[in-house]
Coordinates of C-alpha atoms (C1' of nucleotides) in Angstrom, one line a residue:
Chain A
M12 CA 25.8 -25.1 -52.9
T13 CA 24.0 -24.3 -56.2
Q14 CA 21.5 -21.5 -56.3
T15 CA 17.8 -22.3 -56.6
Y16 CA 15.3 -19.7 -57.9
I17 CA 12.1 -19.1 -55.9
E18 CA 9.9 -19.5 -59.0
N19 CA 11.0 -23.2 -59.0
I20 CA 10.7 -23.8 -55.3
A21 CA 7.8 -26.3 -55.6
E22 CA 10.2 -28.7 -57.3
H23 CA 12.4 -28.8 -54.3
V24 CA 10.1 -29.8 -51.4
G25 CA 12.0 -31.8 -48.9
E26 CA 15.4 -30.8 -50.3
S27 CA 18.0 -28.4 -48.8
V28 CA 18.4 -25.5 -51.2
T29 CA 20.2 -22.1 -51.3
I30 CA 18.4 -18.9 -52.2
K31 CA 20.5 -15.8 -53.1
G32 CA 18.5 -12.5 -52.8
W33 CA 17.4 -9.6 -50.7
L34 CA 15.3 -9.2 -47.6
Y35 CA 11.8 -8.2 -48.6
N36 CA 10.3 -8.0 -45.1
I37 CA 10.9 -9.5 -41.7
R38 CA 8.7 -10.3 -38.8
S39 CA 9.7 -11.9 -35.5
S40 CA 8.0 -13.5 -32.6
G41 CA 10.3 -14.2 -29.7
K42 CA 12.3 -17.3 -30.7
L43 CA 11.0 -17.2 -34.3
I44 CA 12.0 -15.0 -37.1
F45 CA 10.2 -14.9 -40.5
P46 CA 12.4 -13.2 -43.0
Q47 CA 10.8 -12.9 -46.5
V48 CA 13.5 -13.2 -49.1
R49 CA 13.1 -12.2 -52.7
D50 CA 15.4 -13.2 -55.5
G51 CA 13.8 -11.5 -58.5
S52 CA 11.8 -14.6 -59.5
G53 CA 9.6 -14.5 -56.4
I54 CA 9.3 -14.1 -52.7
L55 CA 9.8 -16.9 -50.2
Q56 CA 9.0 -16.9 -46.5
C57 CA 11.8 -18.3 -44.4
V58 CA 11.5 -19.6 -40.8
V59 CA 14.4 -19.2 -38.4
F60 CA 13.8 -21.1 -35.2
K61 CA 16.3 -20.2 -32.5
K62 CA 16.9 -23.8 -31.4
N63 CA 17.6 -25.0 -35.0
V64 CA 20.4 -22.6 -35.9
A65 CA 23.8 -21.6 -34.6
E66 CA 23.9 -18.7 -32.3
E67 CA 25.8 -16.5 -34.9
V68 CA 23.1 -17.2 -37.4
W69 CA 20.4 -16.2 -35.0
N70 CA 22.3 -13.0 -34.1
A71 CA 22.9 -12.2 -37.7
C72 CA 19.2 -12.4 -38.4
Q73 CA 18.6 -9.8 -35.7
T74 CA 20.7 -7.3 -37.7
L75 CA 18.9 -7.7 -41.0
T76 CA 17.2 -4.6 -42.5
Q77 CA 14.9 -4.3 -45.4
E78 CA 16.6 -5.0 -48.7
S79 CA 19.8 -6.3 -47.1
S80 CA 21.4 -8.9 -49.4
L81 CA 21.7 -12.4 -48.1
I82 CA 22.2 -16.0 -49.0
V83 CA 19.9 -18.4 -47.1
T84 CA 20.1 -22.2 -47.0
G85 CA 17.5 -24.5 -45.6
T86 CA 14.9 -27.2 -46.2
V87 CA 11.8 -26.5 -48.4
R88 CA 8.5 -27.4 -47.0
A89 CA 4.9 -26.9 -48.1
D90 CA 3.0 -24.9 -45.5
E91 CA -0.4 -23.3 -46.0
R92 CA 0.5 -20.6 -43.4
A93 CA 3.2 -19.2 -45.7
P94 CA 2.3 -16.7 -48.4
G95 CA 2.8 -18.6 -51.6
G96 CA 2.3 -22.0 -50.0
F97 CA 6.0 -22.9 -49.4
E98 CA 8.5 -21.9 -46.9
M99 CA 12.1 -22.7 -45.9
D100 CA 13.3 -24.0 -42.5
V101 CA 16.5 -22.1 -42.4
T102 CA 19.7 -23.8 -41.4
D103 CA 22.2 -21.1 -42.4
V104 CA 22.2 -17.5 -43.3
E105 CA 25.1 -15.6 -45.0
I106 CA 24.7 -11.8 -44.9
V107 CA 26.3 -10.3 -48.0
S108 CA 25.5 -6.7 -47.1
I109 CA 23.4 -4.9 -44.6
A110 CA 21.3 -2.2 -46.3
E111 CA 21.0 1.3 -45.1
P112 CA 17.6 2.4 -44.0
Y113 CA 15.4 1.6 -47.0
P114 CA 13.3 4.5 -48.2
I115 CA 10.4 2.6 -49.5
T116 CA 8.5 1.2 -46.5
P117 CA 5.7 -1.3 -46.6
K118 CA 3.2 1.6 -46.3
E119 CA 1.9 4.0 -48.8
H120 CA 4.0 6.4 -50.9
G121 CA 3.3 9.2 -53.3
A122 CA 4.1 9.2 -57.0
E123 CA 6.8 11.9 -56.8
F124 CA 8.7 10.1 -54.1
L125 CA 8.5 6.7 -55.8
L126 CA 9.7 8.1 -59.1
D127 CA 12.6 9.7 -57.3
H128 CA 13.4 6.1 -56.1
R129 CA 12.5 4.4 -59.3
H130 CA 15.6 2.2 -59.2
L131 CA 14.3 0.7 -55.9
W132 CA 10.6 0.9 -56.7
I133 CA 11.0 -1.7 -59.4
R134 CA 11.8 -4.2 -56.6
S135 CA 8.2 -4.1 -55.4
K136 CA 5.4 -6.6 -56.2
M137 CA 3.3 -4.2 -58.1
Q138 CA 6.1 -3.0 -60.3
H139 CA 7.2 -6.6 -60.9
A140 CA 3.7 -7.4 -62.1
I141 CA 3.7 -4.4 -64.4
L142 CA 7.1 -5.1 -65.9
R143 CA 6.2 -8.8 -66.4
V144 CA 3.0 -7.8 -68.2
R145 CA 5.0 -5.3 -70.3
H146 CA 7.5 -8.1 -71.1
E147 CA 4.6 -10.4 -72.2
V148 CA 3.1 -7.6 -74.4
I149 CA 6.4 -7.0 -76.1
R150 CA 7.1 -10.8 -76.6
A151 CA 3.6 -11.2 -78.0
V152 CA 4.1 -8.3 -80.4
R153 CA 7.3 -9.9 -81.8
D154 CA 5.8 -13.4 -81.9
Y155 CA 2.7 -12.1 -83.8
F156 CA 4.6 -10.5 -86.6
D157 CA 7.4 -13.1 -86.6
S158 CA 4.8 -15.8 -87.2
H159 CA 2.8 -13.8 -89.8
G160 CA 5.4 -13.5 -92.5
F161 CA 6.9 -10.2 -91.3
I162 CA 10.6 -9.5 -91.1
L163 CA 12.0 -7.3 -88.3
A164 CA 13.9 -4.4 -89.8
D165 CA 14.6 -1.8 -87.1
T166 CA 15.1 1.8 -88.1
P167 CA 17.6 4.4 -87.1
I168 CA 17.1 6.4 -83.9
F169 CA 19.2 9.3 -85.1
T170 CA 17.4 10.6 -88.2
P171 CA 18.1 13.5 -90.5
A172 CA 14.6 15.0 -90.6
A173 CA 11.1 14.8 -89.5
C174 CA 8.8 12.5 -91.2
E175 CA 5.3 13.6 -90.2
G176 CA 6.1 17.3 -90.2
T177 CA 4.0 18.2 -87.3
T178 CA 5.5 17.0 -84.0
S179 CA 8.5 18.7 -82.4
L180 CA 11.7 16.8 -82.6
F181 CA 14.6 16.5 -80.1
E182 CA 17.7 17.9 -81.7
V183 CA 21.1 16.4 -81.0
N184 CA 24.6 17.4 -82.2
Y185 CA 25.9 14.9 -84.8
F186 CA 29.6 15.4 -84.9
D187 CA 31.0 18.7 -86.2
D188 CA 28.3 20.9 -87.7
E189 CA 25.6 18.4 -88.4
K190 CA 22.3 18.2 -86.6
A191 CA 20.4 15.0 -86.1
Y192 CA 17.0 14.3 -84.5
L193 CA 15.7 11.5 -82.4
T194 CA 13.3 9.5 -84.4
Q195 CA 9.6 10.3 -84.2
S196 CA 8.7 7.3 -86.5
G197 CA 10.5 4.7 -88.5
Q198 CA 8.0 5.3 -91.3
L199 CA 10.3 6.5 -94.0
Y200 CA 12.6 3.6 -93.6
N201 CA 9.6 1.2 -93.4
E202 CA 8.6 2.3 -96.9
A203 CA 11.9 0.9 -98.0
T204 CA 11.8 -2.3 -96.1
S205 CA 8.2 -3.1 -97.1
A206 CA 9.1 -2.6 -100.7
A207 CA 12.0 -4.9 -100.2
F208 CA 10.3 -7.6 -98.1
G209 CA 6.6 -7.1 -98.6
R210 CA 5.9 -7.3 -94.9
A211 CA 8.2 -5.7 -92.5
Y212 CA 8.1 -4.1 -89.0
A213 CA 10.1 -1.9 -86.8
F214 CA 9.8 -1.9 -83.0
G215 CA 11.7 0.5 -80.9
P216 CA 11.9 3.7 -79.0
T217 CA 10.3 6.8 -80.4
F218 CA 10.7 10.5 -79.3
R219 CA 8.4 13.4 -79.4
A220 CA 9.4 16.8 -78.0
E221 CA 5.8 17.8 -77.2
K222 CA 5.3 19.2 -73.7
S223 CA 2.1 17.3 -73.4
K224 CA 0.8 16.8 -69.9
T225 CA -1.7 14.1 -70.2
R226 CA -1.8 10.4 -69.5
R227 CA -1.7 9.7 -73.2
H228 CA 1.6 11.1 -74.0
L229 CA 5.3 10.6 -73.3
T230 CA 8.4 12.1 -74.7
E231 CA 9.9 8.7 -75.0
F232 CA 7.8 5.6 -75.8
W233 CA 8.0 2.3 -77.7
M234 CA 6.1 1.9 -80.9
V235 CA 5.7 -1.0 -83.3
E236 CA 5.3 -0.1 -87.0
P237 CA 4.4 -2.9 -89.4
E238 CA 4.1 -2.0 -93.1
V239 CA 2.5 -4.3 -95.7
A240 CA 3.0 -3.7 -99.4
Y241 CA -0.1 -3.7 -101.5
A242 CA -2.4 -3.8 -98.5
T243 CA -5.7 -2.0 -98.5
L244 CA -7.4 -0.2 -95.7
D245 CA -9.6 -3.2 -95.0
D246 CA -6.5 -5.5 -95.0
I247 CA -4.9 -3.3 -92.4
M248 CA -8.0 -3.1 -90.3
D249 CA -8.1 -6.9 -90.3
L250 CA -4.5 -7.0 -89.2
A251 CA -5.0 -4.5 -86.4
E252 CA -7.9 -6.5 -85.1
D253 CA -6.1 -9.8 -85.2
F254 CA -3.0 -8.3 -83.7
L255 CA -4.8 -6.8 -80.7
C256 CA -6.8 -10.0 -80.0
F257 CA -3.5 -12.0 -80.1
I258 CA -1.8 -9.8 -77.6
A259 CA -4.8 -9.7 -75.2
A260 CA -5.1 -13.5 -75.3
R261 CA -1.4 -14.0 -74.7
V262 CA -1.3 -11.8 -71.7
L263 CA -4.4 -13.5 -70.3
A264 CA -2.9 -16.9 -70.9
N265 CA 0.6 -16.2 -69.4
R266 CA 0.2 -13.3 -67.0
R267 CA -3.0 -13.9 -65.2
P268 CA -1.5 -13.9 -61.7
E269 CA 0.2 -10.6 -62.4
L270 CA -3.1 -9.1 -63.7
E271 CA -4.8 -10.2 -60.5
T272 CA -2.0 -8.8 -58.4
L273 CA -2.7 -5.5 -60.1
G274 CA -6.4 -5.7 -59.5
R275 CA -7.1 -5.6 -63.3
D276 CA -10.6 -6.3 -64.4
I277 CA -9.9 -9.4 -66.4
Q278 CA -13.4 -9.6 -68.0
K279 CA -12.6 -6.3 -69.8
L280 CA -9.6 -8.0 -71.4
E281 CA -11.5 -11.2 -72.2
A282 CA -13.9 -9.1 -74.1
I283 CA -11.3 -8.2 -76.7
Q284 CA -12.6 -10.6 -79.4
K285 CA -13.2 -10.3 -83.1
P286 CA -15.0 -8.6 -84.7
F287 CA -14.3 -5.1 -83.6
P288 CA -17.0 -2.5 -84.5
R289 CA -15.9 -0.5 -87.6
I290 CA -17.5 2.9 -87.9
S291 CA -16.8 5.8 -90.2
Y292 CA -15.7 9.3 -89.0
D293 CA -19.1 10.6 -90.1
E294 CA -20.9 8.0 -88.0
A295 CA -18.7 8.7 -85.0
A296 CA -19.3 12.4 -85.4
K297 CA -23.0 11.9 -85.5
M298 CA -22.7 9.9 -82.2
L299 CA -20.9 12.8 -80.6
I300 CA -23.3 15.4 -81.8
D301 CA -26.4 13.3 -80.9
G302 CA -24.8 12.6 -77.5
G303 CA -24.5 16.3 -76.8
Q304 CA -20.7 16.4 -76.9
A305 CA -19.0 19.7 -77.6
F306 CA -17.7 18.7 -81.0
E307 CA -17.7 20.4 -84.3
Y308 CA -17.9 18.3 -87.5
G309 CA -14.8 18.3 -89.5
G310 CA -12.3 18.5 -86.6
D311 CA -10.2 15.8 -85.0
F312 CA -11.5 14.0 -81.9
G313 CA -10.3 15.3 -78.5
A314 CA -9.6 13.0 -75.6
P315 CA -13.2 13.4 -74.2
D316 CA -14.6 12.6 -77.7
E317 CA -12.6 9.4 -78.0
T318 CA -13.7 8.4 -74.5
F319 CA -17.3 9.0 -75.4
I320 CA -17.1 6.9 -78.6
S321 CA -15.3 4.0 -76.9
S322 CA -17.7 4.0 -74.0
K323 CA -20.3 2.7 -76.4
Y324 CA -18.5 -0.5 -76.9
D325 CA -16.9 -3.3 -74.7
R326 CA -14.0 -3.8 -77.1
P327 CA -11.8 -1.6 -79.3
V328 CA -13.6 0.4 -81.9
M329 CA -12.2 1.3 -85.3
V330 CA -13.0 4.7 -86.7
H331 CA -12.1 5.1 -90.3
R332 CA -12.1 7.7 -93.0
Y333 CA -11.3 10.9 -91.1
P334 CA -11.3 14.2 -93.0
A335 CA -8.0 14.3 -94.8
A336 CA -7.3 17.8 -93.4
V337 CA -6.9 16.4 -89.9
K338 CA -4.8 13.4 -90.8
A339 CA -1.2 13.0 -91.8
F340 CA -0.2 13.8 -95.4
Y341 CA 0.9 10.2 -96.1
M342 CA -2.6 8.8 -96.0
K343 CA -4.2 8.1 -99.3
P344 CA -7.5 9.9 -100.1
D345 CA -10.6 7.8 -100.4
P346 CA -11.4 7.5 -104.1
T347 CA -15.2 7.8 -103.4
D348 CA -14.7 11.0 -101.4
P349 CA -11.3 12.6 -101.7
T350 CA -12.0 14.8 -98.7
K351 CA -11.6 11.7 -96.5
A352 CA -8.4 9.8 -95.8
L353 CA -8.1 6.1 -96.0
G354 CA -7.0 5.8 -92.4
V355 CA -8.2 4.3 -89.2
D356 CA -7.8 5.0 -85.5
V357 CA -8.3 2.1 -83.1
L358 CA -9.8 3.4 -79.9
A359 CA -9.2 1.3 -76.8
P360 CA -12.1 0.7 -74.3
E361 CA -12.2 2.3 -70.9
G362 CA -11.2 5.7 -72.1
Y363 CA -7.5 4.9 -73.0
G364 CA -7.9 6.5 -76.4
E365 CA -6.1 5.7 -79.6
V366 CA -3.8 2.7 -79.5
I367 CA -3.3 2.2 -83.2
E368 CA -3.3 4.6 -86.1
A369 CA -3.2 3.0 -89.5
A370 CA -3.7 4.0 -93.1
S371 CA -3.4 3.1 -96.7
A372 CA -0.5 5.2 -97.6
R373 CA 0.3 7.3 -100.7
R374 CA 3.1 5.7 -102.5
T375 CA 2.5 6.3 -106.2
S376 CA 0.8 9.7 -106.6
S377 CA 3.0 12.1 -108.5
S378 CA 1.1 15.0 -106.8
F379 CA 2.6 14.0 -103.4
A380 CA 6.1 14.3 -104.5
I381 CA 6.4 17.9 -103.4
R382 CA 5.4 17.0 -99.9
S383 CA 6.9 13.5 -100.0
P384 CA 8.9 12.5 -97.0
S385 CA 11.0 10.6 -99.5
T386 CA 11.8 13.9 -101.2
N387 CA 12.8 15.5 -98.0
Y388 CA 14.8 12.4 -97.2
R389 CA 16.7 12.5 -100.4
K390 CA 17.7 16.1 -99.9
K391 CA 19.1 15.3 -96.5
R392 CA 20.7 12.1 -97.6
S393 CA 24.1 13.6 -97.7
T394 CA 24.2 13.5 -93.9
G395 CA 24.4 9.7 -94.2
I396 CA 22.9 9.4 -90.8
S397 CA 22.1 5.8 -90.0
T398 CA 22.7 3.7 -87.0
C399 CA 24.6 0.5 -87.0
G400 CA 22.8 -2.6 -88.1
N401 CA 19.7 -0.7 -89.2
T402 CA 18.1 0.0 -92.5
A403 CA 20.5 1.7 -94.8
P404 CA 19.3 5.0 -96.3
C405 CA 18.2 4.0 -99.8
P406 CA 15.9 6.6 -101.3
T407 CA 13.8 5.5 -104.3
P408 CA 11.9 7.7 -106.7
A409 CA 8.3 8.2 -105.5
S410 CA 6.9 6.7 -108.6
A411 CA 8.6 3.4 -107.8
W412 CA 6.7 2.8 -104.6
A413 CA 4.1 0.2 -104.5
S414 CA 0.9 1.0 -102.8
S415 CA 1.2 -0.2 -99.2
A416 CA -0.3 0.4 -95.8
V417 CA 1.0 1.1 -92.4
L418 CA -0.2 0.2 -89.0
R419 CA 1.3 1.9 -86.1
G420 CA 0.6 0.8 -82.6
C421 CA 2.1 2.1 -79.5
A422 CA 3.5 -0.5 -77.1
E423 CA 5.0 0.8 -74.0
S424 CA 7.0 3.4 -72.2
N425 CA 10.5 2.7 -70.9
T426 CA 11.1 1.0 -67.6
F427 CA 12.9 4.0 -66.2
A428 CA 10.8 7.1 -66.1
K429 CA 12.2 10.6 -65.6
P430 CA 13.6 11.5 -69.0
F431 CA 14.3 15.2 -68.6
R432 CA 11.5 16.9 -66.7
S433 CA 9.3 15.2 -64.3
R434 CA 6.1 16.3 -66.0
E435 CA 7.2 14.3 -69.0
R436 CA 7.7 11.1 -67.3
F437 CA 5.2 8.4 -66.4
T438 CA 2.0 10.0 -65.6
G439 CA -1.2 8.4 -64.5
P440 CA -4.4 8.7 -62.5
S441 CA -4.4 9.9 -59.0
H442 CA -2.2 7.5 -57.1
S443 CA -4.9 7.1 -54.5
E444 CA -6.5 4.7 -57.1
R445 CA -5.0 1.4 -56.1
W446 CA -5.0 -0.1 -59.6
T447 CA -2.9 -0.2 -62.6
P448 CA -4.7 -0.5 -66.0
V449 CA -2.5 -2.9 -67.8
L450 CA -2.4 -3.5 -71.6
W451 CA -4.0 -0.2 -72.7
G452 CA -2.5 1.5 -69.8
S453 CA 0.9 0.0 -70.5
R454 CA 1.1 2.4 -73.4
C455 CA 1.8 5.2 -70.9
G456 CA 3.2 3.3 -68.0
R457 CA 0.6 4.0 -65.4
L458 CA 1.6 4.8 -61.9
E459 CA 1.0 2.6 -59.0
G460 CA 1.1 4.5 -55.9
A461 CA 1.3 1.8 -53.2
I462 CA 3.6 -0.9 -52.1
P463 CA 3.6 -3.8 -52.1
Chain B
rU1 C1' 0.4 28.4 -72.2
rC2 C1' -4.5 28.0 -69.5
rC3 C1' -7.8 26.0 -65.4
rU4 C1' -8.2 23.3 -60.7
rG5 C1' -5.9 21.2 -56.4
rA6 C1' -1.7 20.2 -53.2
rG7 C1' 3.2 21.4 -50.5
rU8 C1' 3.7 20.1 -42.3
rA9 C1' 9.1 14.6 -39.3
rG10 C1' 12.8 10.0 -43.8
rC11 C1' 7.5 8.3 -45.9
rU12 C1' 1.9 8.8 -45.8
rC13 C1' -1.1 12.3 -43.6
rA14 C1' -3.8 15.2 -39.2
rA15 C1' -4.1 20.0 -36.6
rU16 C1' -11.7 25.8 -35.5
rG17 C1' -6.4 32.1 -36.5
rG18 C1' -4.3 30.2 -30.0
rC19 C1' 1.2 24.4 -26.7
rA20 C1' 3.6 21.0 -33.8
rG21 C1' 0.5 15.6 -33.8
rA22 C1' -0.4 10.2 -35.4
rG23 C1' 0.9 5.7 -38.1
rC24 C1' 5.0 3.6 -40.7
rA25 C1' 10.5 3.8 -41.0
rU26 C1' 14.9 4.2 -37.5
rU27 C1' 17.1 2.8 -32.3
rC28 C1' 16.1 0.0 -27.6
rG29 C1' 13.0 -3.7 -24.9
rG30 C1' 9.0 -7.9 -25.1
rC31 C1' 6.6 -12.1 -27.5
rU32 C1' 7.5 -20.1 -30.2
rG33 C1' 3.5 -19.2 -36.4
rU34 C1' 4.1 -14.0 -38.1
rU35 C1' 0.8 -12.5 -42.8
rA36 C1' 1.7 -4.4 -44.5
rA37 C1' 2.5 -8.9 -37.4
rC38 C1' 1.6 -7.1 -32.6
rC39 C1' 2.8 -4.7 -27.5
rG40 C1' 6.0 -1.0 -24.7
rA41 C1' 9.7 3.1 -24.9
rA42 C1' 13.0 6.8 -27.3
rG43 C1' 15.0 10.1 -31.0
rG44 C1' 13.3 12.8 -35.1
rG45 C1' 10.3 19.9 -37.2
rU46 C1' 13.3 27.0 -40.1
rU47 C1' 5.2 23.8 -41.7
rG48 C1' 8.1 24.9 -50.1
rU49 C1' 10.4 30.3 -50.6
rA50 C1' 9.9 35.6 -49.9
rG51 C1' 6.8 39.4 -48.2
rG52 C1' 2.1 41.1 -45.9
rU53 C1' -2.4 41.2 -42.4
rU54 C1' -2.9 40.1 -37.0
rC55 C1' -1.9 40.6 -30.0
rG56 C1' -0.9 35.8 -32.2
rA57 C1' -0.3 32.5 -38.9
rG58 C1' 0.8 25.5 -40.6
rU59 C1' -4.1 28.1 -41.1
rC60 C1' -5.8 34.5 -44.0
rC61 C1' -3.7 37.8 -48.4
rU62 C1' 0.2 38.7 -52.6
rA63 C1' 4.2 36.9 -55.6
rC64 C1' 7.3 33.0 -56.9
rC65 C1' 9.0 27.6 -56.8
rU66 C1' 7.7 22.4 -57.0
rC67 C1' 4.2 18.5 -57.7
rA68 C1' -0.6 16.3 -59.2
rG69 C1' -5.2 16.3 -62.2
rG70 C1' -7.5 18.3 -66.6
rA71 C1' -7.4 21.4 -71.3
rG72 C1' -4.5 22.7 -75.4
rC73 C1' -0.7 20.6 -78.3
rC74 C1' 0.0 15.6 -79.8
rA75 C1' 0.4 9.7 -80.9

RNA sequence: UCCUGAGUAGCUCAAUGGCAGAGCAUUCGGCUGUUAACCGAAGGGUUGUAGGUUCGAGUCCUACCUCAGGAGCCA
């Protein structure tokens, strides 16, 4: 018999169908057994009535344990007593495998335990909702750029050198006596692709060897980096604003049930509408000082500073023209005040901090050649490090670059946590908080501490 | 690296310096509509590690280990 997926079960009312999956939970009441079966697309309550099945089927159901694999066949029926509104009157059960005692019980668990069982944890309802929202965010990111004239040009993960010069890199052996580093940004390559295609983006994993221990940082995360030739800071701020609104709208349109499963405050996502407030660093600094924050003018904003600024707005706020000294070298100075950089940070609401950093980038100044990433890159070019199918190394003299702008937004962490040290894996708020802030929180893969 | 908190049954957590406990999970029994089902019974412990104080330490002290939250770093 062909397999039916639970997500399509409503189309099969009155029919006999076969579901192939795993036992999510089971309850019994004398001559009735209620196995809940999940197949990855959903969870379906089955009803096994002793009089309606063969004795061996009834006995088999007595042996089922949580997460045992099984194939059930029966008639689909709408029933308001069933979670989900549909259930199956079982006529046959084939047990594929009886699971050992399953470590994740239908009660509460701690973060450490759940991360040690991450391969099983992703079977739970909360994790399904989180990963489906993640999937929607990633699809929206791709759809946005694909439909706005950008070409996807992914960049190498093994790279010959740092590009921003500040963060620590993971070093790996690259054949005999060469060293390579896991990428911290595709930016150097994006310079080349944007000069070739005008609008290009890279979207992939990024690595930073910072022993940061906050909810805002991971050693491995996914980042999307669009680059637009000839764009100004205002152009790139418009892009960032439009991009975020698009993603929020898509998740709201397609993943509302998952957001509700997670207990997400949907109104806060619905508030993500244009226009976003745009304030200068000087204005933001004045807010902090007037608000009594421990902040010194001229410095970068700390996490509490960003939270304070974003708390004044119900939607993302764009802070532009930071002091050049606290920003990356590639940002172009503001012609009206060269001490300021033509860059912008987009701060998410609800204290999630910076989700996008963007800038109008230096590309033509001869003075930057000394510090030019392109210059470094040329020197290291002989390593020839490049990964298959990615942008080929192709350095160009600095003077040949057109002015362009970059927008870098972090998307998501990986599905599987635990890279090397537990402190560097998914981190999040106290697991006693039974919610998962999705969208902004997806940037750092928040923990959900309870099943289901 | 710094600050704060935590570590007890497979899991989540109790236990005034005085007998090591509960719920879930597991095993057995009961129940014809369960919704994290319920009811009854059983098994399950070197209280993170090493010292110390005390008649007596899960509890107090010291060091270390691990985890969590925050700071710094950083995106």
